[in-house]
XYZ file of C-alpha atoms in Angstrom:
660
model
C 196.748 206.032 146.646
C 194.280 204.894 149.158
C 190.663 205.972 148.608
C 186.941 205.186 149.785
C 186.149 201.713 150.394
C 182.826 200.259 149.554
C 181.549 196.881 150.685
C 180.525 194.475 147.778
C 179.498 191.489 149.841
C 180.705 190.185 153.112
C 184.214 189.372 151.952
C 185.143 191.473 149.231
C 185.399 195.268 148.991
C 185.615 197.856 146.189
C 188.410 200.308 147.026
C 188.548 203.543 145.226
C 192.035 204.535 144.042
C 193.357 207.462 142.085
C 195.548 205.522 139.801
C 197.111 202.084 139.106
C 199.986 200.612 137.133
C 199.245 197.221 135.407
C 201.882 195.249 133.598
C 201.132 192.316 131.328
C 204.204 190.095 130.930
C 204.716 186.681 129.098
C 206.362 185.017 126.122
C 206.558 186.935 122.910
C 203.836 184.952 121.634
C 201.406 185.048 124.533
C 199.555 187.898 123.407
C 200.624 190.361 125.871
C 200.601 193.449 123.424
C 196.879 192.835 122.515
C 196.069 192.299 126.131
C 197.687 195.604 127.057
C 196.257 197.415 124.161
C 192.653 196.409 125.106
C 193.039 197.107 128.763
C 194.167 200.521 127.573
C 191.301 201.079 125.017
C 188.747 200.025 127.608
C 190.256 202.356 130.359
C 190.338 205.344 127.891
C 186.673 204.703 126.912
C 185.526 204.602 130.761
C 187.178 208.045 131.027
C 190.615 207.492 132.610
C 193.767 209.268 131.720
C 196.289 206.761 130.325
C 200.001 206.440 129.443
C 201.586 203.111 128.212
C 204.860 201.547 127.801
C 205.072 198.618 125.502
C 208.265 196.546 125.845
C 209.188 194.123 123.085
C 212.068 191.636 123.165
C 214.883 192.709 120.812
C 214.928 189.376 118.908
C 212.231 188.383 116.412
C 211.773 185.247 118.103
C 213.711 184.521 121.185
C 213.839 180.899 122.556
C 210.292 180.383 124.228
C 210.449 180.558 127.988
C 213.671 182.633 128.119
C 214.014 186.046 129.804
C 215.210 187.231 126.497
C 211.851 186.523 125.020
C 209.568 188.193 127.430
C 207.231 190.839 125.978
C 205.601 193.205 128.286
C 203.073 196.099 128.124
C 202.613 198.672 131.087
C 199.555 200.890 131.593
C 199.160 203.703 134.174
C 195.648 204.617 134.238
C 194.133 207.491 136.515
C 191.390 209.786 137.587
C 193.895 212.522 137.580
C 196.372 214.010 134.869
C 199.350 211.592 134.270
C 202.327 212.230 132.043
C 204.185 208.836 132.570
C 203.659 205.065 132.422
C 204.270 204.836 136.024
C 207.441 203.951 138.064
C 206.447 200.847 140.230
C 203.954 198.448 139.140
C 200.724 197.765 141.237
C 199.665 194.427 139.505
C 201.865 192.113 137.532
C 200.248 189.532 135.248
C 203.219 186.897 134.689
C 202.366 184.110 132.029
C 205.377 182.056 132.791
C 208.591 181.876 135.064
C 210.749 184.083 132.625
C 207.930 186.968 132.805
C 208.134 186.816 136.771
C 211.793 186.868 136.754
C 212.015 189.806 134.265
C 209.638 192.131 135.894
C 209.398 191.259 139.560
C 211.905 193.934 140.498
C 209.419 196.601 139.293
C 206.500 195.525 141.447
C 205.673 197.312 144.654
C 206.321 195.791 147.903
C 202.933 193.966 148.797
C 201.887 194.720 145.061
C 199.521 192.171 143.441
C 201.278 189.389 141.325
C 198.895 187.128 139.369
C 201.157 184.132 137.858
C 200.097 181.491 135.494
C 201.106 178.523 137.802
C 200.449 176.023 135.046
C 203.611 177.174 133.367
C 205.805 176.911 136.514
C 207.286 173.419 135.365
C 210.773 172.247 136.077
C 211.857 172.663 132.341
C 210.240 176.370 132.419
C 211.973 177.377 135.511
C 215.273 176.300 133.992
C 214.766 177.952 130.765
C 214.108 181.208 132.809
C 217.331 180.967 134.765
C 216.139 179.748 138.150
C 218.608 177.762 140.219
C 217.901 173.830 140.026
C 215.223 172.997 142.752
C 214.045 176.477 143.145
C 210.335 177.602 142.596
C 209.596 181.288 143.479
C 206.006 180.068 144.052
C 207.237 177.908 147.131
C 209.780 180.754 148.238
C 208.321 182.117 151.597
C 210.307 185.441 151.316
C 208.776 185.925 147.835
C 205.271 185.180 148.975
C 205.649 187.422 152.102
C 206.822 190.241 149.923
C 203.987 190.539 147.419
C 200.079 189.454 147.248
C 200.885 186.320 144.993
C 197.654 184.799 143.170
C 198.640 181.490 141.687
C 196.142 180.769 139.007
C 196.325 177.775 136.630
C 195.619 179.926 133.582
C 196.565 177.567 131.000
C 194.545 174.792 132.386
C 191.597 176.901 133.308
C 191.427 178.276 129.841
C 191.838 174.717 128.205
C 188.831 173.691 130.349
C 186.629 176.502 129.279
C 187.214 175.960 125.722
C 187.140 171.969 125.699
C 184.060 172.076 123.762
C 185.028 174.701 121.266
C 186.289 172.142 118.389
C 189.426 174.128 118.352
C 192.978 172.470 118.500
C 195.078 172.705 121.477
C 197.357 175.291 119.823
C 194.347 177.528 118.971
C 192.989 177.209 122.431
C 196.356 178.138 123.979
C 196.111 181.438 121.942
C 193.308 182.360 123.934
C 194.784 182.376 127.396
C 195.801 185.959 126.998
C 192.154 186.794 126.996
C 191.492 184.542 130.379
C 194.163 186.549 131.908
C 192.842 189.754 130.853
C 189.298 188.888 131.905
C 190.750 188.431 135.509
C 192.245 191.974 135.483
C 189.017 193.382 134.167
C 187.317 192.036 137.259
C 190.043 193.074 139.621
C 189.948 196.651 138.373
C 186.045 196.726 137.835
C 186.487 197.232 134.041
C 183.552 196.432 131.360
C 184.112 193.733 128.948
C 182.108 195.212 126.003
C 184.783 197.166 124.360
C 187.044 194.246 123.998
C 184.236 191.839 123.056
C 183.395 194.292 120.316
C 186.919 194.308 119.166
C 187.053 190.718 119.104
C 183.972 190.338 117.082
C 185.084 193.002 114.540
C 188.341 191.558 114.070
C 188.005 187.820 113.987
C 184.345 187.377 112.930
C 183.982 190.189 110.386
C 187.483 190.966 109.326
C 189.037 187.703 109.411
C 185.758 185.626 108.879
C 186.563 183.359 111.748
C 183.457 183.468 113.939
C 184.759 180.371 115.896
C 187.831 182.190 116.976
C 185.965 185.291 117.989
C 183.670 182.979 120.183
C 186.526 181.289 121.862
C 188.138 184.510 122.751
C 185.172 185.970 124.121
C 184.332 182.812 126.212
C 187.802 182.986 127.502
C 187.531 186.524 128.303
C 184.438 186.088 130.265
C 185.813 182.853 131.924
C 188.569 184.772 133.439
C 186.269 187.473 134.607
C 184.015 185.080 136.331
C 186.757 183.120 137.911
C 187.998 186.516 139.495
C 184.464 186.998 140.609
C 183.877 183.355 142.221
C 187.459 181.996 143.153
C 187.706 184.452 146.261
C 191.410 184.786 145.729
C 191.177 188.710 146.083
C 189.758 190.295 149.062
C 189.571 193.643 147.373
C 188.590 195.006 144.017
C 189.767 198.515 142.723
C 187.911 201.298 141.142
C 189.626 204.291 139.462
C 187.124 206.787 138.564
C 186.728 208.939 135.589
C 189.370 211.691 134.856
C 188.244 215.376 135.041
C 189.121 216.266 131.512
C 188.051 219.119 129.036
C 184.939 218.202 127.152
C 185.653 217.118 123.670
C 186.328 214.125 121.138
C 188.970 212.068 122.282
C 190.736 208.987 121.133
C 193.601 206.892 122.024
C 196.641 207.524 119.956
C 200.101 205.888 119.644
C 203.170 207.930 118.848
C 204.095 206.663 115.390
C 200.043 206.687 114.558
C 200.037 210.238 115.465
C 203.055 211.166 113.414
C 201.568 209.519 110.342
C 198.289 211.471 110.741
C 200.188 214.705 111.397
C 202.105 214.153 108.000
C 198.741 213.551 106.249
C 197.180 216.544 107.747
C 200.307 218.592 106.647
C 199.717 217.329 103.119
C 196.146 218.496 103.156
C 196.973 221.819 104.710
C 199.605 222.567 102.060
C 197.826 220.904 99.082
C 200.971 218.917 98.311
C 201.003 215.307 97.777
C 202.570 213.273 100.588
C 205.004 210.495 99.513
C 206.768 208.495 102.361
C 209.920 206.664 101.588
C 211.309 204.205 103.884
C 213.180 201.192 104.444
C 211.783 198.950 107.305
C 213.524 199.512 110.514
C 212.477 199.087 114.195
C 210.920 201.232 115.615
C 210.080 203.524 112.780
C 208.446 200.811 110.668
C 205.064 201.251 111.923
C 204.896 204.881 110.455
C 205.187 203.158 107.191
C 202.452 200.852 108.055
C 200.262 203.566 109.262
C 200.549 205.506 106.088
C 200.351 202.443 103.872
C 196.775 202.288 105.274
C 195.839 205.800 104.292
C 195.961 205.635 100.710
C 192.450 207.006 100.408
C 193.730 210.382 101.625
C 195.930 210.387 98.516
C 199.117 209.200 100.351
C 201.786 207.244 98.487
C 204.332 205.050 100.235
C 207.662 203.586 98.867
C 209.099 200.715 100.518
C 212.790 201.157 99.291
C 215.510 198.489 98.957
C 217.910 200.526 101.347
C 218.153 203.585 103.421
C 219.962 205.556 100.779
C 217.261 204.880 98.133
C 214.588 205.959 100.377
C 215.999 209.367 101.269
C 216.974 209.932 97.698
C 213.377 209.143 96.706
C 212.035 211.517 99.173
C 214.333 214.170 97.676
C 212.941 213.352 94.411
C 209.564 213.923 95.659
C 210.431 217.172 96.927
C 212.290 218.137 93.701
C 208.905 217.388 91.871
C 206.960 219.446 94.123
C 205.392 217.031 96.615
C 205.990 216.516 100.379
C 208.830 214.162 100.541
C 209.144 212.360 103.951
C 211.543 209.485 104.599
C 211.618 207.634 108.049
C 214.446 205.566 109.932
C 216.280 205.113 113.191
C 219.814 205.983 114.224
C 221.554 203.197 112.062
C 219.430 204.370 109.038
C 220.080 208.018 109.727
C 223.751 207.378 109.373
C 223.374 205.739 105.934
C 221.273 208.875 104.877
C 223.873 211.393 105.886
C 225.178 212.192 102.299
C 221.771 212.328 100.677
C 220.655 214.720 103.543
C 223.593 216.858 102.561
C 222.319 216.895 99.000
C 218.959 218.210 100.109
C 220.842 220.836 102.279
C 222.907 221.888 99.239
C 219.821 221.884 96.903
C 217.725 223.648 99.682
C 214.955 221.309 99.028
C 211.991 220.752 101.569
C 212.648 217.400 103.143
C 211.266 215.826 106.518
C 213.414 212.979 107.985
C 211.720 211.137 110.796
C 214.419 209.585 113.163
C 212.815 207.346 115.582
C 215.876 206.914 118.048
C 216.628 203.504 119.727
C 219.604 202.129 121.679
C 222.864 202.267 120.234
C 225.725 202.222 118.565
C 225.293 199.866 115.577
C 222.433 197.481 115.856
C 222.410 198.329 119.571
C 219.096 197.801 121.316
C 216.511 197.832 118.454
C 213.441 197.671 120.445
C 214.496 199.896 123.294
C 214.393 203.537 123.720
C 217.400 206.137 123.896
C 218.114 209.865 122.916
C 221.723 209.445 121.725
C 221.125 210.667 118.140
C 221.055 214.322 118.901
C 224.659 215.192 118.030
C 224.408 212.781 114.813
C 221.223 214.591 113.793
C 223.014 218.006 114.239
C 226.283 217.439 112.888
C 226.719 213.875 111.411
C 227.368 214.872 107.969
C 230.341 215.962 105.846
C 230.742 219.908 105.593
C 229.051 222.507 107.516
C 225.533 221.204 106.871
C 222.734 222.677 109.103
C 219.106 221.144 109.365
C 216.290 222.141 111.494
C 215.663 219.668 114.326
C 212.293 219.264 116.195
C 211.692 216.792 119.092
C 207.959 216.155 120.235
C 207.550 215.660 123.902
C 204.735 212.884 124.076
C 202.904 210.406 121.846
C 200.010 212.720 121.128
C 202.540 215.839 120.482
C 204.094 213.800 117.338
C 200.874 214.841 115.452
C 201.709 218.524 116.087
C 205.441 218.165 115.656
C 204.728 216.455 112.184
C 202.714 219.417 111.054
C 205.377 221.864 112.346
C 208.163 220.086 110.667
C 206.416 219.893 107.402
C 205.550 223.638 107.699
C 209.143 224.849 108.409
C 210.412 222.455 105.655
C 207.991 223.882 102.849
C 208.162 227.575 103.864
C 211.614 227.902 104.404
C 213.028 225.196 101.761
C 215.146 223.398 104.335
C 215.581 219.709 105.534
C 213.765 219.254 109.006
C 214.766 216.227 111.196
C 211.644 215.329 113.386
C 213.601 213.486 116.278
C 211.408 211.075 118.158
C 212.282 207.798 120.130
C 211.004 204.488 120.787
C 209.366 205.417 124.030
C 207.234 207.943 121.954
C 206.854 205.796 119.099
C 205.185 202.750 120.704
C 203.559 204.939 123.774
C 199.779 205.972 123.717
C 197.666 208.450 125.529
C 194.291 210.189 125.120
C 194.443 212.777 122.340
C 191.785 215.437 121.805
C 190.937 215.291 118.093
C 191.277 218.588 116.510
C 188.866 220.232 114.159
C 190.055 220.347 110.841
C 188.627 223.911 110.065
C 190.765 225.247 112.956
C 194.227 224.119 111.752
C 196.231 226.784 110.140
C 197.072 226.300 106.486
C 200.286 225.818 105.264
C 200.878 228.561 102.553
C 203.989 227.635 100.271
C 205.247 230.621 98.702
C 204.640 231.025 94.999
C 207.236 231.200 92.460
C 208.296 234.871 91.679
C 206.695 236.338 88.545
C 209.111 236.841 85.745
C 209.479 239.679 83.431
C 209.490 239.035 79.820
C 212.735 237.353 78.745
C 213.810 237.165 82.236
C 215.916 234.074 83.405
C 214.667 232.360 86.609
C 217.189 232.529 89.364
C 216.628 229.527 91.562
C 218.704 230.944 94.643
C 217.193 234.321 94.582
C 216.027 234.477 98.092
C 213.217 235.739 100.203
C 214.742 238.837 102.111
C 212.999 237.711 105.348
C 213.665 234.038 105.560
C 216.361 233.479 102.961
C 214.282 230.572 101.439
C 214.737 230.067 97.895
C 211.986 229.643 95.314
C 210.597 226.105 95.230
C 209.617 225.378 91.765
C 208.629 222.170 90.223
C 210.546 221.068 87.105
C 208.789 221.385 83.744
C 206.967 224.826 84.486
C 207.712 227.054 81.336
C 210.012 229.720 81.907
C 211.212 228.222 85.390
C 213.676 225.765 83.884
C 216.619 225.208 86.119
C 219.169 222.667 87.348
C 220.165 221.897 90.902
C 222.635 219.295 92.312
C 225.358 218.565 94.797
C 228.034 220.760 93.623
C 228.315 224.271 95.265
C 226.006 226.823 93.727
C 226.739 230.329 92.750
C 224.516 232.871 94.497
C 221.272 233.832 92.854
C 221.926 232.003 89.573
C 222.519 228.430 91.258
C 225.139 227.720 88.647
C 228.182 225.467 89.519
C 230.740 227.771 91.227
C 234.080 226.896 92.735
C 234.967 230.467 93.877
C 236.399 230.489 97.467
C 234.411 233.755 98.466
C 231.298 232.270 97.007
C 231.728 229.009 98.845
C 232.148 230.889 102.159
C 229.129 233.144 101.548
C 226.724 230.173 100.532
C 227.758 228.261 103.726
C 227.064 231.266 105.658
C 223.673 231.925 104.120
C 222.616 228.343 104.503
C 223.412 228.474 108.274
C 221.851 232.012 108.589
C 218.527 230.538 106.820
C 218.304 227.936 109.646
C 218.963 230.483 112.246
C 216.580 232.776 111.364
C 213.711 230.172 111.993
C 214.203 230.921 115.626
C 212.236 234.327 114.666
C 209.180 232.290 113.962
C 209.191 229.770 117.084
C 207.694 230.750 120.319
C 209.969 231.716 123.267
C 210.553 229.260 126.044
C 208.690 229.704 129.276
C 209.585 227.973 132.357
C 207.131 225.764 134.230
C 207.225 226.964 137.940
C 209.081 230.248 138.503
C 210.667 232.565 136.154
C 213.861 232.505 138.082
C 215.349 230.566 141.024
C 217.560 228.050 142.458
C 217.288 225.103 140.025
C 216.210 224.800 136.481
C 215.688 221.319 134.751
C 216.023 221.295 131.143
C 214.764 218.418 129.096
C 213.926 217.498 125.499
C 211.881 214.822 123.828
C 210.439 211.886 125.398
C 211.630 212.799 129.021
C 208.914 215.382 129.395
C 206.510 213.382 131.255
C 208.904 212.133 133.961
C 210.417 215.838 134.399
C 207.220 217.527 134.528
C 205.936 214.895 137.088
C 208.947 215.150 139.210
C 209.154 218.876 139.229
C 205.536 219.156 140.311
C 206.037 216.702 143.124
C 209.250 218.741 144.254
C 207.495 222.074 144.093
C 204.416 220.630 146.283
C 207.038 219.909 148.892
C 208.195 223.501 148.766
C 211.445 223.139 146.875
C 212.670 225.871 144.556
C 212.828 223.999 141.144
C 211.354 224.723 137.740
C 211.635 223.064 134.381
C 211.909 223.985 130.577
C 211.394 221.566 127.829
C 212.939 221.995 124.445
C 210.990 221.167 121.358
C 213.056 223.079 119.025
C 216.790 221.647 119.056
C 217.878 223.513 116.204
C 217.535 226.499 116.090
C 217.010 226.724 119.826
C 214.485 229.435 121.195
C 216.200 232.840 121.074
C 215.497 233.550 124.632
C 217.016 230.320 126.030
C 220.388 232.135 127.140
C 218.392 234.626 129.078
C 216.141 232.054 130.786
C 219.402 229.733 131.732
C 220.946 232.683 133.355
C 218.085 233.382 135.722
C 218.831 230.103 137.449
C 221.727 229.307 140.014
C 221.761 225.648 138.827
C 221.045 223.902 135.822
C 220.318 219.949 135.578
C 219.895 218.085 132.239
C 218.095 214.688 132.373
C 218.558 212.735 129.028
C 218.686 209.298 127.820
C 222.313 209.588 126.589
C 225.713 210.356 128.043
C 225.183 214.000 127.879
C 224.702 215.595 124.484
C 222.226 218.283 125.148
C 224.351 219.271 128.273
C 227.503 219.354 126.112
C 225.433 221.941 123.825
C 224.244 223.906 126.831
C 227.697 224.011 128.156
C 229.456 225.131 124.861
C 227.091 227.522 123.545
C 225.515 229.366 126.716
C 228.688 228.967 129.201
C 226.247 227.596 131.783
C 227.643 224.826 134.472
C 224.819 222.605 133.345
C 225.068 219.051 135.189
C 223.682 215.800 133.954
C 221.498 212.947 134.937
C 222.344 210.361 132.214
C 220.434 207.178 131.634
C 221.243 204.652 129.072
C 219.622 201.657 130.024
C 216.904 201.227 127.106
C 214.240 202.619 129.468
C 212.720 206.043 130.278
C 213.424 207.709 133.315
C 211.477 206.879 136.520
C 209.985 209.956 138.380
C 211.874 208.939 141.320
C 215.052 209.084 139.569
C 214.802 212.714 138.689
C 213.359 213.618 142.002
C 216.525 212.224 143.718
C 218.697 214.094 141.385
C 216.776 217.382 142.165
C 217.453 216.731 145.834
C 221.097 216.263 145.496
C 221.243 219.411 143.286
C 219.566 221.566 145.777
C 221.814 220.271 148.605
C 224.916 220.789 146.514
C 225.240 216.922 146.403
C 226.683 216.644 142.888
C 229.870 217.977 144.189
C 232.517 217.822 141.256
C 230.430 215.389 139.393
C 229.504 216.783 135.921
C 226.921 214.202 135.661
C 225.329 211.168 137.555
C 223.876 207.936 136.128
C 220.910 206.026 137.806
C 221.704 202.773 139.144
C 218.965 200.270 140.302
C 216.400 203.110 140.455
C 218.687 205.346 142.730
C 220.776 208.294 142.086
C 223.831 208.649 144.280
C 227.510 209.991 144.107
C 228.799 206.898 145.686
C 227.553 204.563 143.032
C 229.132 205.930 139.799
C 232.214 203.797 139.311
C 232.024 200.695 137.261
C 234.151 197.557 137.655
C 234.731 196.710 133.870
C 236.008 193.311 134.599
C 232.780 192.169 135.845
C 229.618 191.241 133.717
C 227.326 193.661 135.610
C 230.164 196.470 136.228
C 230.022 195.842 140.028
C 232.831 194.489 142.295
C 232.496 190.786 142.898
């Protein structure tokens, strides 16, 4: 957004903007995640609202210089409230030809493209898949479409560190800091935050002061290059956001989730034991919790998914807060053991960080395709509670809520996040510990003299059974996977008892709707069109609906956090709107639930590209719905950033699904 322009000198100007979207991209060994993280931290500290989208290659180490090996990091930073990492990129930093090829389609026309021309050799162009003899830096159409700044970053970085005494390989590792310095200058960012990080990490933690000195020198060299090279006619200033006063910090989704679990442990006075098998993109929850041992946290890296969930069930049986974490493939492996937790009615929190599937699928990309598996992917009638946070920071609150429900209702709870939330970040107002509501776990019932403890004698309001640790005198009992007799918990095969116990397990979950808040639409209470979202689609939906309402369109939205049970007033809210549109990163799983349970003619916007929704995709779908443009289509799928009824058929005999 254009703004006030201030003359810096006779040639360059400082131009105020409301927001900017920057993407760092390079080989997976080029340090793009670190550069992006440092730019994010600096922007948060100077007072901007930020939202990020790290983009990792699926392979652990794809061939260097190939498109498959490109690692990217996108940040949207603003002086206003923002909810997404941005649609189109204002400035792309491409460290090699593959990075340029992979990410140039997302750059705005006439956007800034800073390329490391040192790497645009014939060999690297070939690795990136460019035609023989073609160099985009010599393409007139390309050069006319963008503000291309060709900078020999590799060479300049080597020259700046020629007297460092370091080897060529170590010097090459500093070029991400040179590139970061250029962008710091371009967007008028201070260097102090990154210099402090480099000093703390390399000089103090790693005891490598020479590495710290080299990286700081590369950072400053990039900054001074931007200042003296006169490649840019403008610099940009994004002012502080007007935010509620308080203590803030940048938080990543999986980090927030880990802190939420620790907080729930403290609020309930129950020991937290996190049992997990490493799997992308859930592994960083394990990493985060392993670093919090001083809060009494225990972590268990199991040999497989089944051992992990069974370990967590054992923790719950022993009276602790048992949590297991995984992604979609691992959830499938855990299904039988989750059924055991349902049968034994033990508190259990299962973290499922969704990724692209099926099978191994897209390990580092986001998707929302585990909803139906989470609800019903077990043998028998096997109900669990499902909670889906809406943003990286919301993972903190959702983890506390999942733990609270699990322990107070003696029921397994699945915390359903996704790769976008797990790796994304945003400013988080740090809560005051004394203002958090304690988790009060009901005490075991007092027994009369000579009375026998009945492990399935339920609370009349919640239907929760007593949660008693083994070994407590007078409360000896046994539980297991075979069907239980009501009240006593003895093994029972009676047909009527099985039907009743199946019904009571379902009813116990259904009654949790009594303690969750009713859903309230954003916008109007009734009207023409209601957008229904869940999970990580919140930012894109909210921004799109806000934009469309500013244009005078009759559209509102609700965002579901509680997927099972759903809010008790959901049916009433749905029926107050003429049309319902459900954007989700799958082929229509929530839409299927709404159509079957609430009998509404919900239409879908379904994206399964491993990427979050763009705001413009949802806005286009809104406009089509309001113009009755969906026709007989039950759902539409975005193609190349556009939503249209004329672009929905795939030619399955071509590599990209399009007619040759």
